[in-house]
């Protein structure tokens, strides 16, 4: 994580397959700065022994936006009906302050790194 990125500002646990066991932990860093964007969400995985580690997966918003991607995180439901929980990520300052909500679809043991909406 980058100094000043507010790593850990938001946390979200995800049970991808609805088996009552946490599969993923999402950790936001909404002020993580890159030349063409602001904000990242780091994905950590849990194994059967309840140990977790960084999966190597990082979720990001649209390049060219300084929207504080990751300011809010939620995993409310299986939005696309494929049997896996999906994730919502907010970027309140995107689109000149109008804000955006990204939908990332869940899958077998992972989150798709490309947003669906």
PDB file of C-alpha atoms in Angstrom, residues 18-95:
ATOM      1  CA  UNK A  18     -23.429 -18.380  -0.096  1.00  0.00           C
ATOM      2  CA  UNK A  19     -22.113 -21.302   1.979  1.00  0.00           C
ATOM      3  CA  UNK A  20     -21.887 -19.111   5.122  1.00  0.00           C
ATOM      4  CA  UNK A  21     -18.068 -19.034   4.930  1.00  0.00           C
ATOM      5  CA  UNK A  22     -16.153 -15.888   4.100  1.00  0.00           C
ATOM      6  CA  UNK A  23     -14.278 -16.303   0.813  1.00  0.00           C
ATOM      7  CA  UNK A  24     -12.842 -12.825   0.258  1.00  0.00           C
ATOM      8  CA  UNK A  25     -11.900  -9.705   2.169  1.00  0.00           C
ATOM      9  CA  UNK A  26     -11.904  -6.477   0.160  1.00  0.00           C
ATOM     10  CA  UNK A  27      -9.737  -3.634   1.478  1.00  0.00           C
ATOM     11  CA  UNK A  28     -10.021  -0.193  -0.068  1.00  0.00           C
ATOM     12  CA  UNK A  29      -7.414   2.501  -0.536  1.00  0.00           C
ATOM     13  CA  UNK A  30      -9.546   5.324  -1.985  1.00  0.00           C
ATOM     14  CA  UNK A  31      -6.751   7.888  -2.246  1.00  0.00           C
ATOM     15  CA  UNK A  32      -4.147   5.552  -3.781  1.00  0.00           C
ATOM     16  CA  UNK A  33      -2.700   7.711  -6.568  1.00  0.00           C
ATOM     17  CA  UNK A  34      -1.656   6.633 -10.041  1.00  0.00           C
ATOM     18  CA  UNK A  35      -0.940   9.021 -12.918  1.00  0.00           C
ATOM     19  CA  UNK A  36      -4.345   8.334 -14.495  1.00  0.00           C
ATOM     20  CA  UNK A  37      -6.636   7.293 -11.611  1.00  0.00           C
ATOM     21  CA  UNK A  38      -7.321   7.492  -7.889  1.00  0.00           C
ATOM     22  CA  UNK A  39      -8.305   4.595  -5.644  1.00  0.00           C
ATOM     23  CA  UNK A  40      -7.822   0.821  -5.565  1.00  0.00           C
ATOM     24  CA  UNK A  41      -9.427  -2.159  -3.853  1.00  0.00           C
ATOM     25  CA  UNK A  42      -7.168  -5.035  -2.795  1.00  0.00           C
ATOM     26  CA  UNK A  43      -8.634  -8.560  -2.705  1.00  0.00           C
ATOM     27  CA  UNK A  44      -7.594 -11.038   0.002  1.00  0.00           C
ATOM     28  CA  UNK A  45      -8.655 -14.693   0.013  1.00  0.00           C
ATOM     29  CA  UNK A  46      -9.493 -17.068   2.864  1.00  0.00           C
ATOM     30  CA  UNK A  47      -8.714 -20.775   2.832  1.00  0.00           C
ATOM     31  CA  UNK A  48     -10.522 -23.567   4.686  1.00  0.00           C
ATOM     32  CA  UNK A  49      -8.395 -23.025   7.815  1.00  0.00           C
ATOM     33  CA  UNK A  50      -9.503 -19.374   7.991  1.00  0.00           C
ATOM     34  CA  UNK A  51      -6.075 -18.087   7.000  1.00  0.00           C
ATOM     35  CA  UNK A  52      -6.037 -15.259   4.532  1.00  0.00           C
ATOM     36  CA  UNK A  53      -3.539 -13.690   2.188  1.00  0.00           C
ATOM     37  CA  UNK A  54      -3.305 -11.219  -0.647  1.00  0.00           C
ATOM     38  CA  UNK A  55      -4.631 -12.821  -3.820  1.00  0.00           C
ATOM     39  CA  UNK A  56      -2.708 -10.550  -6.169  1.00  0.00           C
ATOM     40  CA  UNK A  57      -6.007  -9.145  -7.448  1.00  0.00           C
ATOM     41  CA  UNK A  58      -6.514  -5.386  -7.428  1.00  0.00           C
ATOM     42  CA  UNK A  59      -9.760  -3.787  -8.582  1.00  0.00           C
ATOM     43  CA  UNK A  60      -9.648  -0.347 -10.198  1.00  0.00           C
ATOM     44  CA  UNK A  61     -12.061   2.075 -11.818  1.00  0.00           C
ATOM     45  CA  UNK A  62     -11.952   3.752 -15.205  1.00  0.00           C
ATOM     46  CA  UNK A  63      -8.609   5.290 -16.189  1.00  0.00           C
ATOM     47  CA  UNK A  64      -8.598   9.064 -16.338  1.00  0.00           C
ATOM     48  CA  UNK A  65     -10.906   9.484 -13.345  1.00  0.00           C
ATOM     49  CA  UNK A  66      -9.932  10.905  -9.970  1.00  0.00           C
ATOM     50  CA  UNK A  67     -13.016   9.602  -8.229  1.00  0.00           C
ATOM     51  CA  UNK A  68     -11.728   8.050  -4.989  1.00  0.00           C
ATOM     52  CA  UNK A  69     -12.627   4.576  -6.190  1.00  0.00           C
ATOM     53  CA  UNK A  70     -13.221   2.342  -3.167  1.00  0.00           C
ATOM     54  CA  UNK A  71     -14.753   4.969  -0.898  1.00  0.00           C
ATOM     55  CA  UNK A  72     -17.613   2.531  -0.299  1.00  0.00           C
ATOM     56  CA  UNK A  73     -17.836  -1.261  -0.636  1.00  0.00           C
ATOM     57  CA  UNK A  74     -20.790  -3.668  -0.467  1.00  0.00           C
ATOM     58  CA  UNK A  75     -21.694  -7.209  -1.428  1.00  0.00           C
ATOM     59  CA  UNK A  76     -25.492  -7.050  -1.305  1.00  0.00           C
ATOM     60  CA  UNK A  77     -26.652  -9.887  -3.562  1.00  0.00           C
ATOM     61  CA  UNK A  78     -26.169 -12.031  -6.641  1.00  0.00           C
ATOM     62  CA  UNK A  79     -27.127  -9.246  -9.038  1.00  0.00           C
ATOM     63  CA  UNK A  80     -26.694 -11.145 -12.321  1.00  0.00           C
ATOM     64  CA  UNK A  81     -28.283 -14.426 -11.205  1.00  0.00           C
ATOM     65  CA  UNK A  82     -25.253 -16.668 -11.803  1.00  0.00           C
ATOM     66  CA  UNK A  83     -25.179 -18.093  -8.259  1.00  0.00           C
ATOM     67  CA  UNK A  84     -22.250 -15.979  -7.016  1.00  0.00           C
ATOM     68  CA  UNK A  85     -22.370 -12.837  -4.895  1.00  0.00           C
ATOM     69  CA  UNK A  86     -21.399  -9.622  -6.638  1.00  0.00           C
ATOM     70  CA  UNK A  87     -19.620  -6.525  -5.319  1.00  0.00           C
ATOM     71  CA  UNK A  88     -20.486  -2.829  -5.536  1.00  0.00           C
ATOM     72  CA  UNK A  89     -17.711  -0.240  -5.327  1.00  0.00           C
ATOM     73  CA  UNK A  90     -18.358   3.479  -5.044  1.00  0.00           C
ATOM     74  CA  UNK A  91     -16.345   6.326  -6.510  1.00  0.00           C
ATOM     75  CA  UNK A  92     -18.126   9.454  -5.244  1.00  0.00           C
ATOM     76  CA  UNK A  93     -16.036  12.047  -7.085  1.00  0.00           C
ATOM     77  CA  UNK A  94     -16.083  10.514 -10.574  1.00  0.00           C
ATOM     78  CA  UNK A  95     -17.808  12.233 -13.473  1.00  0.00           C
TER      79      UNK A  95
END
